[in-house]
Short mmCIF file of C-alpha atoms in Angstrom, two decimals:
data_model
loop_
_atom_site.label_atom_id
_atom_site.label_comp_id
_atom_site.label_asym_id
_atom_site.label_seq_id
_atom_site.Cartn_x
_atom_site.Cartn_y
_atom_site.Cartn_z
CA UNK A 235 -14.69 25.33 -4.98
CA UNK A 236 -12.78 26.95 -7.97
CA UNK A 237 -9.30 28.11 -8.31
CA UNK A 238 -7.56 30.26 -10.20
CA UNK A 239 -4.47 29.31 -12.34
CA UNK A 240 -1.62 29.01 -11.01
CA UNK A 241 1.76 30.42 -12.61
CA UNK A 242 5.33 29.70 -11.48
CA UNK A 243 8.60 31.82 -11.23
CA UNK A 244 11.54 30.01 -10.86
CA UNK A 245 15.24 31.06 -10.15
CA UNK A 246 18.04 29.78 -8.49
CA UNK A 247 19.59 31.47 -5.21
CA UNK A 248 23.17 30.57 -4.08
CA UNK A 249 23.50 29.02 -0.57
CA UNK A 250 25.13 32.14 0.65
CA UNK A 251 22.97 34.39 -0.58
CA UNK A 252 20.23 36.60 1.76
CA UNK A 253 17.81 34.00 0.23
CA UNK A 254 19.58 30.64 1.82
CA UNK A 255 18.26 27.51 2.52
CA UNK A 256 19.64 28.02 5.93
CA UNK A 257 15.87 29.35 6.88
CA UNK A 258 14.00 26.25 7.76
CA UNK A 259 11.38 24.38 5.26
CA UNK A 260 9.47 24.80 8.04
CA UNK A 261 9.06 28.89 7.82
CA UNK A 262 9.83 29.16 4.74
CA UNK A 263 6.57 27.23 3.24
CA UNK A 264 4.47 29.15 5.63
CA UNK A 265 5.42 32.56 4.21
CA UNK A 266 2.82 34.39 2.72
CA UNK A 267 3.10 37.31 0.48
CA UNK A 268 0.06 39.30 1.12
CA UNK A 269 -2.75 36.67 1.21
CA UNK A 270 -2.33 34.90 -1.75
CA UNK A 271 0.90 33.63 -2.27
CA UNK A 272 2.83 30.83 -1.23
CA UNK A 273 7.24 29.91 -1.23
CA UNK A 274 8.14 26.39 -2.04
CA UNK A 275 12.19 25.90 -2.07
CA UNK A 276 13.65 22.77 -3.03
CA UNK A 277 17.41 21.41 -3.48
CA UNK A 278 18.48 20.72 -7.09
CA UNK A 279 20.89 17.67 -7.69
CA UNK A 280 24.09 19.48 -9.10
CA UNK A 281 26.84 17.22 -9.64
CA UNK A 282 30.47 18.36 -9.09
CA UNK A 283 33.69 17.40 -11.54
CA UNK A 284 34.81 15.12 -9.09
CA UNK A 285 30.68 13.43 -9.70
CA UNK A 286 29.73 14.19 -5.84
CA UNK A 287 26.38 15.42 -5.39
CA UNK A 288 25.67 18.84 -4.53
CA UNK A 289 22.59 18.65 -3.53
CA UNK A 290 22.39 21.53 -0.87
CA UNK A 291 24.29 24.13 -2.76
CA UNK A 292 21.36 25.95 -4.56
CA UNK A 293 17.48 26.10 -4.43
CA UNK A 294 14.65 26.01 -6.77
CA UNK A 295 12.33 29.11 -5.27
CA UNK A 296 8.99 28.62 -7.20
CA UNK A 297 7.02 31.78 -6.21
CA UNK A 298 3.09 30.67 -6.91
CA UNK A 299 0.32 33.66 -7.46
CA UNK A 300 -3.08 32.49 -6.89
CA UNK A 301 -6.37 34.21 -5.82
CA UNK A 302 -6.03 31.86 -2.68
CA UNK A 303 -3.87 30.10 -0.94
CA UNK A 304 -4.11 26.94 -2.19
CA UNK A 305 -1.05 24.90 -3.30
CA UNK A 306 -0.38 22.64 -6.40
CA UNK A 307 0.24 18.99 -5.60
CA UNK A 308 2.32 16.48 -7.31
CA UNK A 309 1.44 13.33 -8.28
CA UNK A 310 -2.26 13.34 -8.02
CA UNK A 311 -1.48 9.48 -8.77
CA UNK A 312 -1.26 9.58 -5.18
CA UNK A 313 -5.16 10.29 -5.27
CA UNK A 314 -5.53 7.46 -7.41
CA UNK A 315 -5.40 4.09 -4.46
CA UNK A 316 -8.77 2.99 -3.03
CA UNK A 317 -7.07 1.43 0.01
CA UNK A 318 -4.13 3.44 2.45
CA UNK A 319 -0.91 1.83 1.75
CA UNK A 320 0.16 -0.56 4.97
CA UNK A 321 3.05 -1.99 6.04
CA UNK A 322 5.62 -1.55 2.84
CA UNK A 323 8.54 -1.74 4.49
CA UNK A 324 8.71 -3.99 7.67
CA UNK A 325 11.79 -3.94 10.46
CA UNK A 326 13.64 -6.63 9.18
CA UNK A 327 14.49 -4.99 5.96
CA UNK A 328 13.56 -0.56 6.69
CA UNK A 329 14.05 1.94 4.30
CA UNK A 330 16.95 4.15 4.31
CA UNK A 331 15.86 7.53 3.99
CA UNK A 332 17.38 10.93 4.45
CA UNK A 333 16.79 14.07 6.97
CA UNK A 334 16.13 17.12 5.17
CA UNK A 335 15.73 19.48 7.82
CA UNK A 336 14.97 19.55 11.73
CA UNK A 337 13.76 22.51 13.43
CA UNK A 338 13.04 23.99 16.80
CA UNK A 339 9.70 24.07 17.18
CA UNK A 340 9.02 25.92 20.73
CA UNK A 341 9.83 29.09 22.32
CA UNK A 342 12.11 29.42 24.78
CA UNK A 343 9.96 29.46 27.22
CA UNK A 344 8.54 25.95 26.35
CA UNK A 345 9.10 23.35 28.64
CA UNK A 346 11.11 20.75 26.77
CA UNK A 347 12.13 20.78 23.26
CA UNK A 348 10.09 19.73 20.09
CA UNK A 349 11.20 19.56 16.72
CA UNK A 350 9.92 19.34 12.98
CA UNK A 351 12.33 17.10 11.40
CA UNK A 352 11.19 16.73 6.96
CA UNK A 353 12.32 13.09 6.07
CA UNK A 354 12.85 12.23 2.00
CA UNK A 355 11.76 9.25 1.25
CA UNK A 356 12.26 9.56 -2.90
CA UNK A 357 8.09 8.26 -3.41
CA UNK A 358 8.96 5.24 -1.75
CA UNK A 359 7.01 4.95 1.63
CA UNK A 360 3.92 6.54 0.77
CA UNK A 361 1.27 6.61 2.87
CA UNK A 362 -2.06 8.80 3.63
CA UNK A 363 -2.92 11.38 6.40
CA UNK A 364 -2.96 10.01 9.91
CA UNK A 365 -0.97 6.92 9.43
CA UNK A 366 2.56 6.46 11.17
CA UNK A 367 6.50 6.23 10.28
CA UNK A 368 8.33 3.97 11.99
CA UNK A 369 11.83 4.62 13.04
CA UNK A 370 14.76 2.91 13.84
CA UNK A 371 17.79 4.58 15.29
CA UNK A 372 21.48 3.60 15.16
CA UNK A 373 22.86 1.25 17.68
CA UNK A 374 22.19 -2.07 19.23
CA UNK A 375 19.11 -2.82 21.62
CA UNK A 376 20.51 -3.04 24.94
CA UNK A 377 18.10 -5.53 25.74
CA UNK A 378 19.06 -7.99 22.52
CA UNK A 379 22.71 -7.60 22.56
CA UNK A 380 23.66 -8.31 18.57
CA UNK A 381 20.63 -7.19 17.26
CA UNK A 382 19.28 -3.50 16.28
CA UNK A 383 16.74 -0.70 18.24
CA UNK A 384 13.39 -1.52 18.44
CA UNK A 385 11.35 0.72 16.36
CA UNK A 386 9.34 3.59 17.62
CA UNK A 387 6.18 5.07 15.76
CA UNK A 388 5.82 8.50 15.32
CA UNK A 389 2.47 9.95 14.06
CA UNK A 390 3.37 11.57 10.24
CA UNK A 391 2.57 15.09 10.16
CA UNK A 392 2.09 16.15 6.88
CA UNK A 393 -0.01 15.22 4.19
CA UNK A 394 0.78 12.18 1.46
CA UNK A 395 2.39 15.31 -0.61
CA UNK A 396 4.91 16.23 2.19
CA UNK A 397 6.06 19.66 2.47
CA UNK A 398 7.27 20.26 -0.57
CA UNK A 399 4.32 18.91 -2.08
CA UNK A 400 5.73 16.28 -4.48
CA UNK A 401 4.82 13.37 -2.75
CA UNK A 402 8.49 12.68 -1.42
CA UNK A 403 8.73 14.03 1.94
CA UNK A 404 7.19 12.80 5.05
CA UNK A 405 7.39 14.87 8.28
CA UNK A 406 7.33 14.20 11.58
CA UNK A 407 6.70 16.40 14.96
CA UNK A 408 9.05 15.03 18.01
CA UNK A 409 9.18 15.95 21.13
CA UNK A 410 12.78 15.29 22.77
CA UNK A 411 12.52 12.84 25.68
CA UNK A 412 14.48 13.92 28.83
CA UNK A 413 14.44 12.10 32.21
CA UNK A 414 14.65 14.04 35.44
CA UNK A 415 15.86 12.68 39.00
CA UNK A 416 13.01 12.41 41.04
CA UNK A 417 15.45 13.32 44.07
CA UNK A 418 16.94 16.04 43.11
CA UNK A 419 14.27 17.14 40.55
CA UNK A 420 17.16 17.91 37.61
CA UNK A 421 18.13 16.22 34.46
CA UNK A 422 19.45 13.35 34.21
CA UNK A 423 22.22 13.30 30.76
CA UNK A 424 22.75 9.59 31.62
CA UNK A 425 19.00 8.70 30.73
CA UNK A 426 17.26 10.13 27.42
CA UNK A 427 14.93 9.11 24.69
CA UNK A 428 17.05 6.91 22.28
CA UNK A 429 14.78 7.78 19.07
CA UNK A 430 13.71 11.11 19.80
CA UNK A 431 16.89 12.50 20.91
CA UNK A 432 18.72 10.87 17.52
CA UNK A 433 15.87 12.64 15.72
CA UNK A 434 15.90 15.82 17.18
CA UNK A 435 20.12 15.72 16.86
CA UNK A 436 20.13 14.84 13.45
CA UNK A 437 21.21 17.20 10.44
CA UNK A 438 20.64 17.39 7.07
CA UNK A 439 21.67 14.50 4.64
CA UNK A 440 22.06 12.44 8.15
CA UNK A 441 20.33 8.51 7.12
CA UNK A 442 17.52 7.12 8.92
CA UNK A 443 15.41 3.42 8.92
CA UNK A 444 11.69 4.17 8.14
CA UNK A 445 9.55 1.61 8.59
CA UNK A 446 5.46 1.54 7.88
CA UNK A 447 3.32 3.21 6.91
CA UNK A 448 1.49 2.06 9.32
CA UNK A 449 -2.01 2.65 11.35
CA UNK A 450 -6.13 2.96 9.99
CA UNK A 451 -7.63 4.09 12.89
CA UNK A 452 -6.70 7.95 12.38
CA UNK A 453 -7.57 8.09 8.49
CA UNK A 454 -9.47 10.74 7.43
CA UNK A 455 -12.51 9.98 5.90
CA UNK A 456 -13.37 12.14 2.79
CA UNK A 457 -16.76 9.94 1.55
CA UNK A 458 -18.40 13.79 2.55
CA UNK A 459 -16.92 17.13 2.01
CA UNK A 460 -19.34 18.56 4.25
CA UNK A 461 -18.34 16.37 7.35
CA UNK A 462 -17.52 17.74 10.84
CA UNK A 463 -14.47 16.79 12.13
CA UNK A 464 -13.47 17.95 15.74
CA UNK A 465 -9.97 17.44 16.57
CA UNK A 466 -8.32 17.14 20.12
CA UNK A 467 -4.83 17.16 20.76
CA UNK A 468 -2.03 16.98 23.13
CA UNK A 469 1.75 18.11 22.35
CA UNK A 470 2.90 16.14 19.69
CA UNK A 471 -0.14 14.40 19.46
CA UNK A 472 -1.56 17.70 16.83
CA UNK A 473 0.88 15.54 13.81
CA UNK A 474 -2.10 14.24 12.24
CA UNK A 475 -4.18 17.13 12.50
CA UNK A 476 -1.25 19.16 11.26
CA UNK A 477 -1.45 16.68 7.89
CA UNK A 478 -5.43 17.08 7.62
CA UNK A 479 -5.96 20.44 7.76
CA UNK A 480 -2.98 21.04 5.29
CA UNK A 481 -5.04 18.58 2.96
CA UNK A 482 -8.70 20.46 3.50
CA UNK A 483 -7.07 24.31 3.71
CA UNK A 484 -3.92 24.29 1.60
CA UNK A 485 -3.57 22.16 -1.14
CA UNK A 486 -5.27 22.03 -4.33
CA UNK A 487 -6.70 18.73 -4.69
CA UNK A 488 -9.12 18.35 -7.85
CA UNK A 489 -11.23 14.41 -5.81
CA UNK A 490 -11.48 16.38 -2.29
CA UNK A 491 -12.96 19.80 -1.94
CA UNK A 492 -13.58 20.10 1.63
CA UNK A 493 -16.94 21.75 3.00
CA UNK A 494 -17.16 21.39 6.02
CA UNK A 495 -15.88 22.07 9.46
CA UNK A 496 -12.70 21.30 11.18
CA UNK A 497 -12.69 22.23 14.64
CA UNK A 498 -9.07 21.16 16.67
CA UNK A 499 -8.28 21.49 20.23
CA UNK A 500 -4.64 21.66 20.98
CA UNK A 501 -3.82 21.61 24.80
CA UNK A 502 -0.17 22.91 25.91
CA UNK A 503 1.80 23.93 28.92
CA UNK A 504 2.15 27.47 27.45
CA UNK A 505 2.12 29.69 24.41
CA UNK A 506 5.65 29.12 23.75
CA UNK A 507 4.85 25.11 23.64
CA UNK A 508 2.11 26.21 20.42
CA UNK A 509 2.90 23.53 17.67
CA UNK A 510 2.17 24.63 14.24
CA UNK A 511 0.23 28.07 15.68
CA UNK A 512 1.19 30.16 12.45
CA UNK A 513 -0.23 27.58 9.96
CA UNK A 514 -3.49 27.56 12.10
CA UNK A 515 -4.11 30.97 12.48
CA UNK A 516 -3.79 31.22 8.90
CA UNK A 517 -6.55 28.67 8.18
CA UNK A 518 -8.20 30.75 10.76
CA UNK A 519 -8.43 33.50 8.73
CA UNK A 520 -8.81 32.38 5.35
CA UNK A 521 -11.42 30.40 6.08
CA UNK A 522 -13.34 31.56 9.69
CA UNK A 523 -16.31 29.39 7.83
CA UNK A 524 -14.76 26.21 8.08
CA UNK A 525 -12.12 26.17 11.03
CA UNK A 526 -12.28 26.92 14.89
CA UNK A 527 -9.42 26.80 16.97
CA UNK A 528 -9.35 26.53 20.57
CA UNK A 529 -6.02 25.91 22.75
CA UNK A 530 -5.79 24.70 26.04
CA UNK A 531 -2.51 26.23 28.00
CA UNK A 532 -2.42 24.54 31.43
CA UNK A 533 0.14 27.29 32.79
CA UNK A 534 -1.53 30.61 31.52
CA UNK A 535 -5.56 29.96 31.49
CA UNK A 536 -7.70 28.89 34.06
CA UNK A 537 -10.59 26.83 33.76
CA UNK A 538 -13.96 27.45 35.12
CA UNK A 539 -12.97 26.63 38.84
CA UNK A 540 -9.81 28.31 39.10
CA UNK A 541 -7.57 25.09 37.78
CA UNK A 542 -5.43 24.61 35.18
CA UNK A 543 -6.96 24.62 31.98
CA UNK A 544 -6.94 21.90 30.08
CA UNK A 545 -8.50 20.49 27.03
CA UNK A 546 -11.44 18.41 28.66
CA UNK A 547 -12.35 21.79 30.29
CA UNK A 548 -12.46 23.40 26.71
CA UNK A 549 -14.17 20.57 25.74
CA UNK A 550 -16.56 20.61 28.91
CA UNK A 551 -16.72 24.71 27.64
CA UNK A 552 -17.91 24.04 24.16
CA UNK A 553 -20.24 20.20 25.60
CA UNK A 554 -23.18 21.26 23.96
CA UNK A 555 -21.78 21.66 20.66
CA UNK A 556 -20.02 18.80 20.62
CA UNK A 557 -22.81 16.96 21.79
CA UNK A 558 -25.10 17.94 18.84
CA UNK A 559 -22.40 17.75 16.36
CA UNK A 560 -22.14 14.26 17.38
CA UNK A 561 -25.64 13.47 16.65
CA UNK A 562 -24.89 14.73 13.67
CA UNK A 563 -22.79 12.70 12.61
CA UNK A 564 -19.46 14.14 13.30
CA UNK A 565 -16.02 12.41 13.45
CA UNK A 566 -14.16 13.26 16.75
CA UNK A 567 -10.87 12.14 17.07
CA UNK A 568 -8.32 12.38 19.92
CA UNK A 569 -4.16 12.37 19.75
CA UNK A 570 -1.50 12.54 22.52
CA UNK A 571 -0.24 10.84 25.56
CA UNK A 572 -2.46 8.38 27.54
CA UNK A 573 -2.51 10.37 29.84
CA UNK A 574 -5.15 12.68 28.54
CA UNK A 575 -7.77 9.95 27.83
CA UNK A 576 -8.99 9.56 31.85
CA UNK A 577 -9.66 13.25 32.27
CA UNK A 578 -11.50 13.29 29.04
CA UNK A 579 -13.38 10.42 29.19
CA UNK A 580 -14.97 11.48 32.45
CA UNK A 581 -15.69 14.65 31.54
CA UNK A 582 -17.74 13.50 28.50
CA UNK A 583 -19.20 11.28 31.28
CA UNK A 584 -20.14 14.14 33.31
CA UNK A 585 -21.55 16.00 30.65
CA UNK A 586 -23.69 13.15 28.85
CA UNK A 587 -25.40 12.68 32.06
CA UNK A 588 -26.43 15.94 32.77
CA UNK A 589 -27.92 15.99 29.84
CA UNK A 590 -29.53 12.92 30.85
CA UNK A 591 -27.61 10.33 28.51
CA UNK A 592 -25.63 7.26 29.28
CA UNK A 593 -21.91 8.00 28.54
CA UNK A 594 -21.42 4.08 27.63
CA UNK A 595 -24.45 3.92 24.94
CA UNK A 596 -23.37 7.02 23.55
CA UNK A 597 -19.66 5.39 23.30
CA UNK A 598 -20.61 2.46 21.92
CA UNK A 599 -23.22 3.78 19.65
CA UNK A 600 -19.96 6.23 18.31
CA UNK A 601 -17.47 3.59 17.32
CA UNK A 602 -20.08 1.46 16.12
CA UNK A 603 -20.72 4.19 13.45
CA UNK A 604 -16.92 4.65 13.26
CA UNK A 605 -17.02 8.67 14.37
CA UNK A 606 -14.53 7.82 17.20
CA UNK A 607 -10.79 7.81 16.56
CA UNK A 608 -8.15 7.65 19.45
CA UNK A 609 -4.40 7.08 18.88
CA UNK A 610 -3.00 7.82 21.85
CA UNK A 611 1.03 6.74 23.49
#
């Protein structure tokens, strides 16, 4: 696929300006100016008399006109490793990086909050789509007085280029983890998530212990630009589909020029609770060829029987499909809580034997050819 050159206008905006950093990276990479261009901002290291950084005090703004959408990476070295990078930075001696931004993800009327939180990690703890961070948070582990948090592993959800595509951001999606009184069916403040509520709290320039990368299981193979890959999600679990389809849809990347079809299902309690939903809708348009999107909202559609809706009865709605795209060869992977894998499971039970298959042979035959991917919490 060829793309036109790309040229760049740069200037730099004051803080307080109508232009300020104070709208998110988030939003402000998924702007587009018509259809064809895309906003990059990021901080220039000014130094003060006194020699104190001033990092967050101006922005770059590189304004990029193209005859699509796609985005210039930096370095391509990153293209360059035959094998993902594992395991760089262990517990015992994390890297320190720093937040760059967090942001609200949901709509008010999401149950429960989830965040988009941009880590900088300076090029440091590389790693490839659908690997993991771990994270440390501040403290000591109640458990092991004297001795720090255990870490928690969060699914990355960006590509190896991060959002400002330079190959020194990593970004994760967090959902904040609340505890409610069984009793009296209310929060309880005195219990909470220890990680995702430091996350989700944190501000910008705040320090945090990465560990990782870590995880093989959800990498992306690229051996065929023409592959299907079918993509079902839960919540947070859409992080690593966030990071592929950023890698086949929006950046320009010279060794992968994808073909073929991505098709994601992304189940939620509600539209408010949509991760991600302007980015996809984009990718959506641009490219109606190459993407589907179907989402799953438990507490607005009903499936086929009156029920809640959820993703194994969009899956169950599209069987067929899937079935023969699975024959074909297709990669299916799955990402979320646990929880989702039952209901799922037997559903692709149900359907493989009414089409007079065993579920189990199918199964096996599927991970023996390595199309099945699960990474599930």
């Amino acid at each position: 696929m060829a793309h036109s050159a790309v040229s760049q206008v740069s200037l730099t905006v004051p803080l307080n300006s109508d232009l300020s950093l104070r709208r998110s990276v988030l939003k402000v990479h998924n702007i587009s100016f018509g259809d064809n261009l895309w906003v990059s901002f990021s901080p220039l290291d000014l130094k003060t008399k006194n020699g104190k950084s001033r990092s967050q005090s101006v922005v770059c703004m590189s304004v990029q006109h193209a005859s699509t959408p796609k985005v210039s990476v930096s370095p391509l070295a990153l293209e360059d490793v035959n094998d993902p990078p594992l395991n760089l930075h262990k517990p015992k001696e994390p890297y320190t990086a720093t937040i760059v931004s967090v942001e609200r993800l949901v709509g008010p009327k999401a149950p429960g909050e989830t965040c988009h939180i941009v880590i900088d990690h300076g090029g440091n703890v590389p790693y490839w789509e659908g690997q993991s961070y771990g994270v440390i948070p501040p403290g000591e582990n109640p458990k092991k007085p004297g001795t720090s948090q255990n870490v928690r592993l969060y699914s990355i959800a960006s590509t190896r280029y991060g959002d400002f595509f330079d190959g020194k951001t990593a970004s994760l999606c967090v959902r904040r983890a609340v505890y409610y009184d069984p009793e009296t069916g209310k929060e309880d403040t005195t219990k909470k998530g220890v990680c995702s509520n430091f996350l989700c709290d944190s501000k910008p320039g705040d320090k945090i212990k990465v560990t990782g990368p870590s995880g093989k299981i959800m990498l992306l193979p690229e051996e065929d630009p023409k592959a299907t890959h079918i993509m079902i999600a839960t919540g947070t679990g859409v992080a690593p589909f966030r990071g592929y389809l950023r890698r086949m849809f929006m950046e320009s990347i010279p060794t992968f020029k994808f073909r073929g079809l991505a098709w994601l299902f992304l189940g939620v309690a509600n539209t408010d609770s949509l991760l991600y939903d302007e980015e996809f809708s984009k990718y959506l348009k641009d490219y109606p060829d190459n993407f589907r999107f179907d989402r799953a909202l438990s507490r607005e559609q009903r499936n086929k029987t009156g029920g809640k809706m959820y993703v194994q009865d969009k899956i169950e709605e599209y069987s067929d499909e899937i079935f023969k795209m699975l024959d074909g060869g297709a990669h299916i992977y799955f990402c979320g809580l646990k929880g989702m894998m039952p209901g799922i499971q037997d559903t692709l039970k149900r359907v493989a034997e009414e089409r007079g298959e065993s579920w189990e042979a199918k199964l096996s035959q599927l991970k023996k050819n390595k199309q099945w991917h699960v990474e599930v919490y």
